[in-house]
Structures are given as structure tokens and as C-alpha cells.
XYZ file of C-alpha atoms in Angstrom:
710
model
C 104.115 155.875 113.769
C 104.844 152.251 113.114
C 108.313 150.805 113.744
C 109.027 147.074 113.321
C 111.345 146.396 116.247
C 110.928 142.631 116.464
C 112.510 139.756 114.617
C 110.266 137.498 112.589
C 108.849 134.836 114.873
C 107.991 131.285 114.019
C 105.513 130.565 116.762
C 102.303 130.409 114.783
C 100.391 127.180 115.469
C 99.794 125.185 112.329
C 102.456 127.138 110.432
C 105.846 125.502 110.820
C 108.609 127.406 109.015
C 111.373 125.502 107.360
C 114.409 127.718 107.300
C 114.577 130.416 109.973
C 113.589 128.323 112.990
C 116.986 128.494 114.678
C 117.119 132.327 114.500
C 113.563 132.959 115.688
C 113.080 134.283 119.187
C 109.773 136.151 119.208
C 106.339 136.428 117.630
C 105.635 138.559 114.570
C 104.764 142.073 115.675
C 102.553 142.856 112.694
C 99.985 140.772 110.865
C 101.391 141.620 107.423
C 104.504 139.605 108.317
C 102.529 136.365 108.035
C 103.407 136.061 104.347
C 106.957 135.081 105.285
C 105.713 131.947 107.017
C 105.127 128.726 105.132
C 102.803 125.813 105.636
C 103.958 122.596 107.253
C 102.719 120.784 104.153
C 105.778 122.144 102.373
C 108.132 120.473 104.825
C 106.637 116.963 104.835
C 109.370 114.463 104.079
C 109.046 112.249 101.032
C 110.758 109.160 99.751
C 110.932 105.510 100.691
C 109.414 104.633 104.039
C 112.656 103.535 105.791
C 114.404 106.726 104.654
C 111.466 108.854 105.826
C 111.481 107.112 109.210
C 115.195 107.754 109.552
C 114.824 111.443 108.645
C 111.854 111.925 110.955
C 113.681 110.293 113.858
C 116.710 112.492 113.225
C 114.455 115.563 113.128
C 112.759 114.478 116.348
C 116.109 114.017 118.095
C 117.296 117.413 116.877
C 114.144 119.085 118.174
C 114.313 117.254 121.515
C 117.886 118.437 121.866
C 116.805 122.026 121.179
C 113.901 121.744 123.627
C 116.143 120.266 126.331
C 117.923 123.610 126.856
C 114.699 125.634 126.955
C 112.462 126.213 129.994
C 110.411 123.397 131.415
C 106.774 123.603 130.327
C 104.352 122.198 132.913
C 101.233 124.403 132.648
C 98.324 123.879 135.034
C 94.821 125.371 134.880
C 94.216 128.170 137.379
C 91.413 128.098 139.947
C 91.575 131.769 141.013
C 93.617 134.926 140.346
C 92.954 134.179 136.686
C 93.772 137.653 135.369
C 92.009 140.340 133.357
C 88.591 139.758 131.776
C 86.861 142.347 129.613
C 83.149 143.020 129.642
C 81.259 141.352 126.763
C 80.371 143.699 123.944
C 76.598 144.139 124.093
C 75.897 146.810 121.492
C 78.018 148.294 118.729
C 79.427 151.194 120.685
C 82.369 152.103 118.499
C 84.453 152.444 121.656
C 87.718 150.479 121.896
C 88.591 148.559 125.027
C 92.097 149.023 126.371
C 94.537 148.342 129.205
C 96.863 151.127 130.381
C 100.134 150.689 132.305
C 101.898 153.784 133.661
C 105.333 154.004 135.289
C 106.400 156.216 138.167
C 110.058 155.813 137.187
C 112.184 156.022 134.133
C 113.359 152.785 132.536
C 113.859 151.202 129.165
C 111.356 148.692 127.792
C 113.004 145.657 126.170
C 110.012 143.454 125.410
C 106.354 142.729 126.172
C 104.791 139.322 126.791
C 101.216 138.113 127.327
C 100.348 134.945 129.185
C 96.929 133.494 128.288
C 94.464 132.422 130.953
C 94.797 128.655 131.370
C 91.692 126.487 131.656
C 91.178 122.728 131.354
C 90.749 121.348 127.830
C 90.429 117.921 126.244
C 94.174 117.585 125.653
C 95.343 119.567 128.696
C 95.514 123.263 129.590
C 94.462 125.626 126.825
C 94.070 129.368 126.350
C 90.794 131.008 127.327
C 89.419 134.003 125.405
C 92.844 135.121 124.176
C 92.290 138.253 122.040
C 92.378 137.505 118.346
C 92.971 141.145 117.455
C 94.833 143.800 119.398
C 97.561 146.376 119.163
C 100.269 147.639 121.530
C 101.341 151.297 121.690
C 104.199 152.631 123.822
C 104.664 156.219 124.963
C 108.421 156.546 124.809
C 111.168 159.148 124.853
C 114.068 158.652 122.478
C 116.161 161.467 123.928
C 119.241 160.886 126.042
C 118.514 160.380 129.727
C 120.775 162.060 132.286
C 121.011 160.119 135.556
C 119.613 161.998 138.526
C 117.736 164.489 136.380
C 114.398 163.626 137.950
C 113.130 167.144 137.484
C 112.983 166.701 133.769
C 111.027 163.396 133.982
C 107.635 165.061 133.646
C 108.994 167.538 131.125
C 110.248 164.766 128.906
C 106.960 162.971 129.323
C 105.197 165.810 127.616
C 107.602 165.487 124.700
C 107.231 161.692 124.429
C 105.788 160.088 121.362
C 103.398 157.172 120.927
C 105.020 154.300 118.980
C 103.164 151.303 117.645
C 105.011 148.186 118.812
C 102.593 145.512 117.596
C 99.446 145.613 115.483
C 97.170 142.631 114.895
C 94.018 144.592 114.128
C 93.776 143.445 110.499
C 94.222 139.689 111.012
C 93.534 137.135 113.716
C 96.460 136.294 115.942
C 96.589 132.462 116.092
C 95.675 130.827 119.384
C 98.909 130.472 121.410
C 97.583 127.695 123.633
C 99.274 127.354 127.065
C 102.316 129.400 125.979
C 103.240 133.062 126.360
C 103.260 135.473 123.428
C 106.419 137.557 123.184
C 107.044 140.850 121.302
C 110.393 142.593 121.035
C 110.465 146.369 121.633
C 112.906 149.177 120.807
C 114.604 149.419 124.198
C 113.736 153.108 124.627
C 112.627 154.884 127.801
C 108.900 154.439 128.387
C 106.252 156.307 130.326
C 103.168 154.351 129.403
C 102.036 151.182 127.596
C 98.568 150.823 126.120
C 97.023 147.556 124.859
C 93.937 148.162 122.708
C 91.261 145.796 121.467
C 88.937 146.352 118.467
C 85.989 148.680 118.661
C 82.655 146.965 119.047
C 80.864 146.349 115.767
C 77.639 144.672 114.741
C 79.426 141.363 114.220
C 81.265 141.506 117.563
C 78.339 141.514 119.977
C 79.066 139.114 122.827
C 82.826 139.063 122.320
C 85.184 139.406 125.266
C 88.900 139.047 125.966
C 91.056 137.672 128.765
C 94.749 137.793 129.688
C 96.345 135.827 132.492
C 99.550 137.773 133.111
C 101.353 140.733 131.604
C 105.147 141.018 131.453
C 107.076 144.232 130.674
C 110.747 143.319 130.655
C 113.288 146.053 131.350
C 116.441 146.614 129.331
C 119.392 147.154 131.664
C 122.467 149.360 131.289
C 124.263 146.525 129.456
C 121.462 146.656 126.854
C 120.227 143.237 127.872
C 116.776 142.002 128.803
C 116.350 142.132 132.559
C 113.555 141.777 135.145
C 109.796 142.135 134.835
C 108.835 145.698 135.728
C 105.271 144.579 136.475
C 106.592 143.183 139.740
C 107.755 146.572 141.009
C 104.655 147.073 143.114
C 103.001 150.501 143.424
C 105.526 152.086 141.022
C 103.544 150.477 138.212
C 99.902 151.487 137.881
C 97.528 149.428 135.743
C 93.997 150.369 134.709
C 91.542 148.943 132.202
C 88.331 150.063 130.575
C 85.324 147.738 130.531
C 87.024 145.414 133.029
C 85.119 142.605 134.754
C 85.921 142.692 138.472
C 85.063 139.392 140.194
C 87.708 138.609 142.860
C 89.221 136.175 143.504
C 88.726 135.109 139.874
C 89.034 138.253 137.754
C 90.616 141.634 138.364
C 92.893 143.797 136.255
C 95.457 143.859 139.099
C 95.902 140.094 138.706
C 97.854 140.878 135.520
C 100.891 141.629 137.725
C 100.465 139.181 140.621
C 103.035 136.719 139.224
C 100.575 133.800 139.046
C 100.250 132.393 135.529
C 99.931 128.617 135.991
C 103.384 127.914 134.576
C 104.880 126.393 137.712
C 108.460 127.025 138.729
C 110.922 128.645 136.289
C 113.191 125.676 135.620
C 115.145 124.499 132.619
C 114.124 121.333 130.796
C 117.689 120.051 131.057
C 118.259 117.488 133.837
C 121.179 118.114 136.229
C 122.631 116.664 139.440
C 121.450 119.529 141.671
C 119.346 118.149 144.541
C 117.146 119.974 147.041
C 117.851 120.329 150.741
C 115.726 117.829 152.656
C 116.258 117.528 156.443
C 114.541 115.091 158.793
C 114.853 115.140 162.569
C 114.967 111.453 163.381
C 114.663 111.287 167.171
C 113.219 114.477 168.642
C 111.688 117.800 167.660
C 114.106 120.620 166.739
C 115.020 122.555 169.893
C 114.564 125.884 168.165
C 114.423 127.622 164.799
C 116.921 127.010 162.030
C 119.114 129.991 161.123
C 120.801 130.122 157.706
C 123.463 132.812 157.238
C 124.622 133.790 153.733
C 127.743 135.858 152.974
C 127.348 137.651 149.630
C 131.080 138.472 149.533
C 130.635 142.255 149.478
C 127.978 144.831 150.193
C 125.223 144.594 147.607
C 121.897 146.218 146.906
C 119.314 143.569 147.719
C 115.863 143.976 146.248
C 114.410 140.681 147.358
C 114.834 137.126 148.563
C 113.299 134.109 146.821
C 112.701 130.868 148.705
C 112.058 127.778 146.590
C 110.013 124.848 147.885
C 111.646 121.423 147.629
C 110.349 118.558 145.550
C 108.547 115.869 147.509
C 110.448 112.553 147.645
C 109.493 109.408 145.710
C 107.656 111.469 143.108
C 104.762 112.246 145.464
C 102.405 114.980 144.215
C 102.635 116.970 147.466
C 103.164 120.728 146.995
C 105.231 122.732 149.514
C 106.615 119.533 151.043
C 108.667 120.492 154.120
C 108.304 124.247 153.540
C 108.394 126.192 156.863
C 105.366 128.061 158.101
C 107.272 131.131 159.349
C 110.158 132.953 157.644
C 112.127 135.943 158.917
C 114.843 137.606 156.804
C 117.463 140.025 158.222
C 119.957 142.096 156.230
C 123.179 143.579 157.612
C 126.476 145.041 156.499
C 128.365 143.348 159.360
C 128.534 139.644 160.329
C 127.281 140.280 163.879
C 124.042 141.812 162.603
C 124.352 144.819 164.958
C 122.423 146.956 162.495
C 119.757 145.077 160.580
C 116.831 145.590 158.322
C 114.226 142.914 158.658
C 111.347 141.370 156.727
C 109.094 138.711 158.197
C 106.478 136.450 156.651
C 104.025 134.656 158.900
C 101.938 131.819 157.503
C 104.489 131.454 154.717
C 102.865 128.344 153.262
C 99.645 130.272 152.784
C 101.524 133.041 150.981
C 102.663 130.639 148.245
C 100.207 130.072 145.454
C 100.229 126.334 144.880
C 103.765 125.095 144.210
C 105.243 128.508 143.481
C 108.119 130.253 145.253
C 108.007 132.671 148.162
C 109.111 136.171 147.095
C 110.098 138.594 149.849
C 110.540 142.016 148.232
C 112.693 144.741 149.847
C 113.653 148.355 149.101
C 117.172 147.884 147.743
C 118.736 147.232 151.148
C 122.513 147.502 151.183
C 123.833 144.365 152.842
C 126.534 141.741 152.693
C 125.062 139.264 155.156
C 121.598 137.738 155.057
C 120.200 135.759 157.977
C 117.107 133.652 157.321
C 115.279 132.240 160.331
C 112.925 129.332 159.658
C 110.320 128.010 162.079
C 107.054 126.061 162.274
C 108.212 122.958 160.409
C 106.035 120.438 158.637
C 105.493 116.944 159.937
C 105.923 113.718 157.985
C 105.518 110.274 159.546
C 105.625 111.827 163.031
C 108.952 113.533 162.309
C 109.738 117.195 161.673
C 111.028 117.966 158.187
C 112.519 120.949 156.393
C 112.649 121.126 152.608
C 114.064 123.957 150.480
C 115.098 123.940 146.856
C 117.049 127.213 146.701
C 117.492 130.590 148.393
C 118.181 133.414 145.933
C 119.213 136.909 147.048
C 119.489 139.621 144.418
C 118.317 142.782 142.747
C 116.393 142.781 139.471
C 117.814 139.894 137.387
C 121.138 139.837 139.263
C 121.517 137.209 141.970
C 124.357 137.661 144.464
C 123.789 134.451 146.393
C 124.828 131.868 143.782
C 127.704 129.766 145.186
C 128.131 132.161 148.129
C 129.333 131.019 151.564
C 126.504 129.599 153.632
C 126.309 128.309 157.210
C 123.509 127.282 159.551
C 122.576 126.598 163.149
C 119.811 124.361 164.417
C 120.261 121.661 161.790
C 121.190 118.040 162.586
C 124.870 117.332 161.991
C 124.163 115.008 159.069
C 122.292 117.801 157.239
C 125.031 120.457 157.297
C 126.679 119.021 154.187
C 123.471 119.749 152.233
C 123.730 123.547 152.705
C 125.523 124.188 149.369
C 122.375 122.926 147.650
C 120.635 126.156 148.670
C 122.978 128.341 146.588
C 123.938 126.112 143.631
C 121.432 127.657 141.186
C 119.556 124.373 140.809
C 116.327 122.969 142.171
C 114.545 119.724 141.515
C 117.516 118.576 139.444
C 117.075 121.469 137.009
C 118.694 124.848 136.479
C 116.792 127.826 137.889
C 115.854 130.451 135.295
C 115.095 134.103 135.621
C 111.584 135.175 134.766
C 112.727 136.798 131.536
C 114.603 133.641 130.495
C 111.564 131.507 131.226
C 108.952 133.621 129.393
C 111.102 134.237 126.329
C 112.225 130.607 126.267
C 108.645 129.335 126.444
C 107.700 131.621 123.562
C 110.546 130.065 121.588
C 109.506 126.598 122.663
C 105.954 126.950 121.403
C 106.824 126.296 117.766
C 109.227 123.476 118.655
C 106.662 121.668 120.788
C 104.007 121.948 118.111
C 106.322 120.909 115.343
C 107.502 118.012 117.514
C 103.885 116.866 117.826
C 103.519 117.016 114.044
C 106.773 115.128 113.501
C 105.787 112.439 116.017
C 102.355 112.098 114.430
C 103.865 111.745 110.974
C 106.482 109.343 112.335
C 103.746 107.220 113.906
C 101.842 107.152 110.602
C 104.946 106.294 108.572
C 106.011 103.600 111.059
C 102.492 102.159 110.955
C 102.561 102.159 107.140
C 106.024 100.572 107.150
C 104.880 97.946 109.669
C 101.813 97.166 107.558
C 103.989 96.947 104.439
C 106.432 94.651 106.241
C 103.516 92.484 107.340
C 102.210 92.312 103.776
C 105.691 91.531 102.490
C 106.103 88.869 105.170
C 102.756 87.303 104.280
C 103.536 87.519 100.572
C 106.994 86.099 101.179
C 105.511 83.301 103.272
C 102.965 82.507 100.570
C 105.696 82.619 97.920
C 107.904 80.343 100.024
C 105.035 77.902 100.500
C 104.349 78.030 96.772
C 108.012 77.362 95.996
C 108.062 74.502 98.493
C 104.824 73.122 97.038
C 106.129 73.362 93.490
C 109.372 71.760 94.607
C 107.414 68.990 96.302
C 105.299 68.517 93.186
C 108.407 68.423 91.020
C 110.051 65.948 93.380
C 106.912 63.852 93.381
C 106.790 63.865 89.575
C 110.456 62.922 89.500
C 109.821 60.049 91.884
C 106.839 58.980 89.795
C 109.005 59.013 86.692
C 111.658 57.002 88.482
C 109.055 54.539 89.791
C 107.535 54.317 86.337
C 110.937 53.538 84.855
C 111.552 50.955 87.587
C 108.131 49.442 87.001
C 108.708 49.278 83.263
C 112.098 47.677 83.797
C 110.640 45.091 86.174
C 107.737 44.272 83.849
C 110.104 44.077 80.889
C 112.326 41.720 82.806
C 109.297 39.639 83.810
C 108.097 39.535 80.231
C 111.496 38.736 78.793
C 112.731 36.247 81.377
C 109.719 34.785 83.180
C 107.498 34.912 80.080
C 110.022 33.103 77.933
C 110.509 30.497 80.681
C 106.767 29.907 80.998
C 106.484 29.653 77.208
C 109.268 27.084 77.195
C 107.576 25.068 79.937
C 104.332 25.114 77.968
C 105.984 23.840 74.780
C 107.953 21.138 76.557
C 104.917 19.928 78.453
C 102.919 19.724 75.196
C 105.688 17.662 73.537
C 105.917 15.356 76.541
C 102.142 15.007 76.581
C 102.145 13.858 72.935
C 104.924 11.372 73.671
C 103.416 9.993 76.874
C 101.886 6.488 76.798
C 100.587 6.286 80.358
C 97.213 8.019 80.613
C 97.882 9.297 84.120
C 101.169 10.883 83.058
C 99.533 12.272 79.962
C 96.752 13.828 82.043
C 99.234 15.398 84.434
C 101.305 16.805 81.601
C 98.128 18.305 80.092
C 97.404 19.929 83.426
C 100.933 21.295 83.518
C 100.543 22.683 80.002
C 97.319 24.446 80.976
C 98.884 25.921 84.080
C 101.832 27.217 82.060
C 99.493 28.839 79.552
C 97.471 30.431 82.383
C 100.588 31.750 84.054
C 101.865 33.125 80.763
C 98.522 34.823 80.095
C 98.451 36.325 83.596
C 101.965 37.650 83.105
C 100.996 39.286 79.828
C 98.033 40.937 81.544
C 100.263 42.267 84.345
C 102.681 43.742 81.848
C 99.829 45.272 79.885
C 98.232 46.875 82.927
C 101.583 48.229 84.065
C 102.191 49.907 80.717
C 98.761 51.540 80.640
C 97.941 54.830 82.365
C 94.286 54.550 81.391
C 92.329 51.280 80.752
C 89.235 51.616 78.569
C 86.372 49.121 78.448
C 86.868 47.976 74.795
C 90.594 47.377 75.433
C 89.767 45.310 78.528
C 87.263 43.184 76.563
C 89.877 42.581 73.838
C 92.418 41.457 76.458
C 89.851 39.047 77.860
C 89.293 37.637 74.339
C 93.050 37.251 73.825
C 93.288 35.294 77.090
C 90.514 33.006 75.966
C 92.277 32.350 72.648
C 95.492 31.390 74.472
C 93.751 29.208 77.024
C 91.274 27.431 74.776
C 93.513 25.777 72.177
C 91.701 23.223 70.080
C 88.332 24.734 70.986
C 86.166 26.603 68.510
C 85.876 30.149 69.864
C 83.034 32.438 68.781
C 83.248 36.134 69.790
C 80.338 38.588 69.649
C 81.126 42.166 70.750
C 78.482 44.875 70.571
C 79.363 48.033 68.674
C 77.630 50.033 71.426
C 80.200 49.269 74.112
C 80.941 52.622 75.801
C 84.494 53.917 75.555
C 84.763 54.550 79.314
C 87.699 54.254 81.681
C 87.709 51.208 83.951
C 88.940 51.534 87.513
C 91.874 49.344 88.544
C 89.900 47.399 91.128
C 86.990 46.767 88.743
C 89.417 45.631 86.058
C 90.963 43.120 88.454
C 87.613 41.686 89.500
C 86.369 41.364 85.900
C 89.556 39.670 84.721
C 89.596 37.292 87.688
C 85.921 36.392 87.174
C 86.448 35.916 83.439
C 89.577 33.838 84.055
C 87.615 31.563 86.391
C 84.948 31.060 83.736
C 87.535 30.281 80.998
C 89.404 28.007 83.441
C 86.260 25.937 83.940
C 85.758 25.680 80.190
C 89.310 24.461 79.689
C 89.534 22.047 82.645
C 86.097 20.768 83.524
C 83.584 21.374 80.740
C 85.239 19.343 77.948
C 83.672 21.785 75.531
C 84.375 21.942 71.799
C 82.731 25.323 71.294
C 82.826 28.440 73.418
C 80.929 31.671 72.754
C 82.097 34.998 74.212
C 79.766 38.016 74.065
C 79.717 41.560 75.455
C 76.667 43.807 75.069
C 75.587 47.134 76.573
C 72.494 49.291 76.749
C 71.950 52.653 78.402
C 72.118 51.159 81.887
C 73.933 47.815 82.051
C 77.000 46.009 80.650
C 76.637 42.222 80.183
C 79.611 39.888 79.608
C 78.838 36.226 78.875
C 80.884 32.999 78.507
C 78.823 30.072 77.050
C 80.118 26.554 76.228
C 78.668 23.249 74.926
C 80.405 21.150 77.540
C 79.189 18.605 80.043
C 77.376 21.109 82.260
C 76.441 20.517 85.912
C 73.644 20.769 88.392
C 73.701 24.293 89.764
C 71.882 23.203 92.922
C 74.646 20.756 93.869
C 78.083 21.726 95.115
C 81.010 21.200 92.751
C 84.470 21.557 94.157
C 86.974 23.225 91.842
C 84.441 25.046 89.671
C 84.977 28.329 91.604
C 81.283 29.163 91.625
C 81.337 30.645 95.118
C 84.346 32.784 94.231
C 82.552 34.201 91.194
C 79.462 34.996 93.270
C 81.532 36.869 95.840
C 83.201 38.922 93.117
C 79.816 39.817 91.662
C 78.696 41.040 95.064
C 81.880 43.095 95.534
C 81.371 44.652 92.081
C 77.772 45.527 92.891
C 76.673 43.467 89.895
C 74.564 40.373 89.159
C 76.014 36.913 88.345
C 73.852 34.811 86.043
C 74.715 31.046 86.064
C 72.748 28.765 83.683
C 73.759 25.078 83.399
C 72.391 21.575 83.389
C 74.125 18.197 82.956
C 74.932 17.428 79.282
C 73.717 20.811 77.992
C 76.617 23.131 78.569
C 77.055 26.169 80.834
C 76.606 29.970 80.571
C 78.217 32.345 83.032
C 77.177 36.015 82.629
C 78.098 39.123 84.607
C 75.710 42.068 84.573
C 76.927 45.397 86.010
C 75.711 48.974 85.854
C 77.663 51.258 83.529
C 77.881 53.857 86.309
C 79.984 51.409 88.360
C 82.698 51.007 85.749
C 84.776 53.999 86.894
C 84.202 53.519 90.637
C 86.288 51.398 92.944
C 84.265 48.683 94.671
C 83.584 49.604 98.298
C 84.947 46.275 99.583
C 87.591 45.688 96.946
C 90.254 42.967 97.244
C 88.415 40.946 99.879
C 88.168 37.888 97.641
C 91.041 35.505 98.299
C 92.063 34.982 94.709
């Protein structure tokens, strides 16, 4: 008989459902319910990166808010009392392994939970050998139970029926990790629970299973989930087939010892509830500390729970300040004339790690509870007492919350801390019942795993967005630099245009005003020269005329150079010929220009040197040579350019110095140009001045340009 009692759970690792998360409370009871779950790939957010980041952050905050009201999850690997371990399957026996739990009382079963065995893994505690396949059957009676009819308990047992609560024999149950697995049941009266594992087959040799803790939660008379019936001592019998018995590590009885590696049952939500922490400053306590609790009325008390306090300053010290000896007395009257007593010696040794001390009783009827504490811990040579909470109750009902509490043996300054023992909080968190904790952790499993996925995706999206922002920043920076460079280039071109216009205006003004003035001076000096009678005056006026013509020629050359962006060799030679024609009036001028002159660009410095050297040669012809004929020639071969000025004048002795002929100046210019100056002259036979320069030097600036004075 198969009855699906449970709600659909959403706690499957790697399968994050999208819609029903808020309504899920338990795991799927049957493997065929997996089809209702969807893959997390279907819920991945899409869209622009900033929008995805915003949605993922909102989802993370929503999940953190949901987790904050669930139990705290601080699992720790166990070192002993690990739980149940099956024997490895050695041969295909066809025999199923199983665990049986039988009850010596009648009660309703609300739910069943498994806690995996916790061992150390790479990313923290993880489940060890959790069964992939199993099923749970419950022997239950659906008839009406009549209170006090114990005689019919065995009779009804014979009429009970086995009901399948969960079945994962046909598919692997996903690894739950360090979280409990929780299955909802029908809430009917139960006699027996059986957990079965698959029969051994040929492909299962060497397989084994392990469970850390088993929880069977009772359903109370208000039809609500209540306490764990596995903690009811000898009234619950547990047996297992093929069980590995290796105390203190493995034994089937460890399934109900209450040790699962989950720490204290506390809520994740932070509160203001502090622990009681007392220090005797000056001397040792004179005697034990007695704490008296008034429950308000006579109650059935099934046990007392003492919670250890949290060590101060975040120190990892378990059982800090917990007393070594605890005695509990129950009474109906405040004077404790009639008492029932329970005593625990070596109390610190009775607590497993940082767990709580549980003192179970047989439903004592009492209103007053007196707890005597002794054998205090020592810290910095001072006695200390630390308790987080004292809970008195029966099943999941606690009568001590906010009850009246008093004490003797405490320092005066510590009395005001007594309400901390009954406020329902410890370590700044709300105390949970065992059923709240186990069910809440089962609910939390999917949230924690989905939170990890959301945070991983958020980290990836934020990284992608950061990388994109960096690329955009770099691209923007490059674009800005490009814009600035283009703007600078445009500004530079604009300034060049403005300078060019200014230069053209200046040269035009020089040509129009200075040139016309020099031309006028030249004409007037020529007229005065023709009218002069005195030879000295006539000679001076001739000199003035020559100077005016030279100045006018130089001005024309300046204007020409200014107007030219590029100066080619043939154009430069023509300008040199034009200068000679203006300077040598009345002299027969013969010009021979080779047709093989290369049409190459002349550098500005080279142009200046050539013009100045040529001007010096023409100046000598006009002033000193007294020549009637002058021959200008320019020839070129594959290597050299040769420019020559030859006259039929008086000539001179090249070995003797001649002031005013500018010979030294021409030699210096030839050296600066990297060329060769040829000077051929003798008295009465005329003079030839030739400049020979490599063609490769025409476009290069001289390395020591502008060192010549004129």
C-alpha cells in the first residue's frame, strides 16, 4: 500500500525549483515526484549586466531574509558516536538490509528524518555513505484509539497494516550533504518503523550505508509535530540487520543518542538575549549555587536541559564556565519537603562537545525546581559560572520560559542576570525545539544551495560587468585622447594657417613697401651717378646703386621662399640666374643649364647656403672683377651637382689674401654643406668659382647649419 503523505519538497541539490519554494517544507517521498522539479538553468537571469546584478542582489537579500528565521547551521565532523554503519555487500545474496524500530507505547508518527554521518571534506563537513536507495514502511493502526485501553494495544497491533511512507528504490536520492532529510507521515498510530535498503546484486558488491541519527517526531493531541520519540529511552527498541558494531565509532544504538554534529539548536536570527556569566572576583564561592524556579503551577516534568554559555571574546572554548556537578530536585511545595531528585556527577564529561546537558525524568509532577551547581571552572585564577539557559518541560512543552527564578550563592552583582536563564535565548539567538531545528534545516538545505548558486552567478556577472567597465573606460580614454589629439592637430593646422596668412601679409608688405623703396633708391642713385662730375662721388653712387640692387634681389628671394612650401632644384637655379641678371647690368651673361638636373626638393638650410655662396660669387663679379662677360653653368651626373660662376675679369692670386672677396666665407659654406669649393683664378685671366656637392645631400640639412656669420 502506497500513500503519498508528504508535500513536494524542493531540497534536491542541483535542482532549484522556481515557483513552489516558499510552500516547500519536506523532501519528496517518492522518486517519481522528481519530474515536478526543474533545473536551475531555467531560472538563470538574463538581460543587461546592471539589471542582472540588481536582480541577483535582490534575490540574494530575499534568500538571506528567509534563511535568517531558520535554524542556525554550524555542522562539525564527528569523531565518535558516528551512528549506524551497514556491513559491505560481499556477494549477491538477494537479502535486503534493514533497520527496525519498535515502540512499547502508543503514539502518532508525524514525520521521519535522517541525519547523515558528517565527515571532513574539501569544502567542509559532508555526508558519508548516505544511502542512495531506500524505502520506509510504517506499521500503523488507523482505528480510533481509546485512552487507557492498554489491553487492546497488542490486539490492535495484530490488526495493523504496513504503509509505505517513502520509496526511493527506483532512483538515487541526491546527496543531502551536511543537512537532514525530512519526510512527512500520515500522523497515524504506529507500532513499528522499518527502513530497508536494496537487496545485494552483482553490481552492488562492496556497497554499504551509514546514517548518523534517526528522528521519529510525534504528533501531539493538537495535531502538531512534537518531540523526537527516539529520545524516549528503553521504550523505543532499535535493531538492524548486517550492522557493523565498532564502538565508540559505530553502533546501531547511536542512531538515538542525540549526537549528530549539528551543534546547539539555535535560530539564525540574532537577538539581544545574553548568557549568564558570573565571576567571583575576590575569593572562592563559599558553597554551591542554588537556583530555584517556580513554574507557576504543578506540571508534569519529563526533563531538564542545561545549556552551556558561549565563551567571551569569541574564544573557541567549549563548555566555558559549565559546572562539574549538577543536582536537580523537584517538589510540589516551595520548602521542598517532599522531593524527587536527579544528580549528574562529572557533568562536563556527560556533554558531548558543545552540546547541552539533558537530565531525563519520569514525568515528575512538580511546581518548583531546585538546581544545585558545584565544582566551578577556573579562569585567570578566578571561579566562573556560565549557563546559557535552563529549560524545564515535558516533550516539546517548556514550562520554565519567563518563569520566576531566584538564587543563593551568587555574588550580588550577578543576581540581575538570572532572567537570562529563562528567556528562551542563548548565545544571542532563539532556542529551538529539536523538531523545529531538524525540519528547519531540511527547509534550509535548498535555500543555502541556491544562495551559493546565486552568489556564484552574481560574482561572475559582477566580474563581467567590471571587465566591461574597464574596457569601456580604456576605450573611452583612448577615444578622449584621440579627440584631444585631433583637436590639437586641428588647432595646430589653424595656427599654421594663421601664421601662413601673417607671413604672406608681412612678405607682401615687404615686397610692396620695402621693395618699391629699394627700387626707387636704385633708380635715383643711377640718375645721380650719371649726373655726377666728381669721380669719387660717382664711384660712391655706383656702390649705392649696387647695394640697392642687392637688397632688392634679396628681398625678392625672401618673398619667394616664403610663398613656397616646396623648393625644387631647377627652381632654385632659375632664381640664382634671375639674381645674376639683376646684379650684373651691362655685363654679358651666358647661362648653361644641363637638362639632366634632378627635380629634387632642396632643404631650407641647403638653399640658404647655396644662395649665399652664389651671391658672394656674383658680388665679386659686380664689384671687384670688372668683368664684361660672365658664364653661369649647372651640371649634374649620377653622383654630383656642380654650379659654376666664371668671368673674364681682372682675376687675382689665389695664394694671396684679398680682403673683401669673401673667399674664406665661401670655403666655410662649402665645408658646412659637405661639398667641395673649386676656385680657379690668376691675375688678368678671370676667375671661376665652382661648388660641387653630392646629390644625396640636397634634401638633408647640414649638420652645422647657420654657423657662417653671413
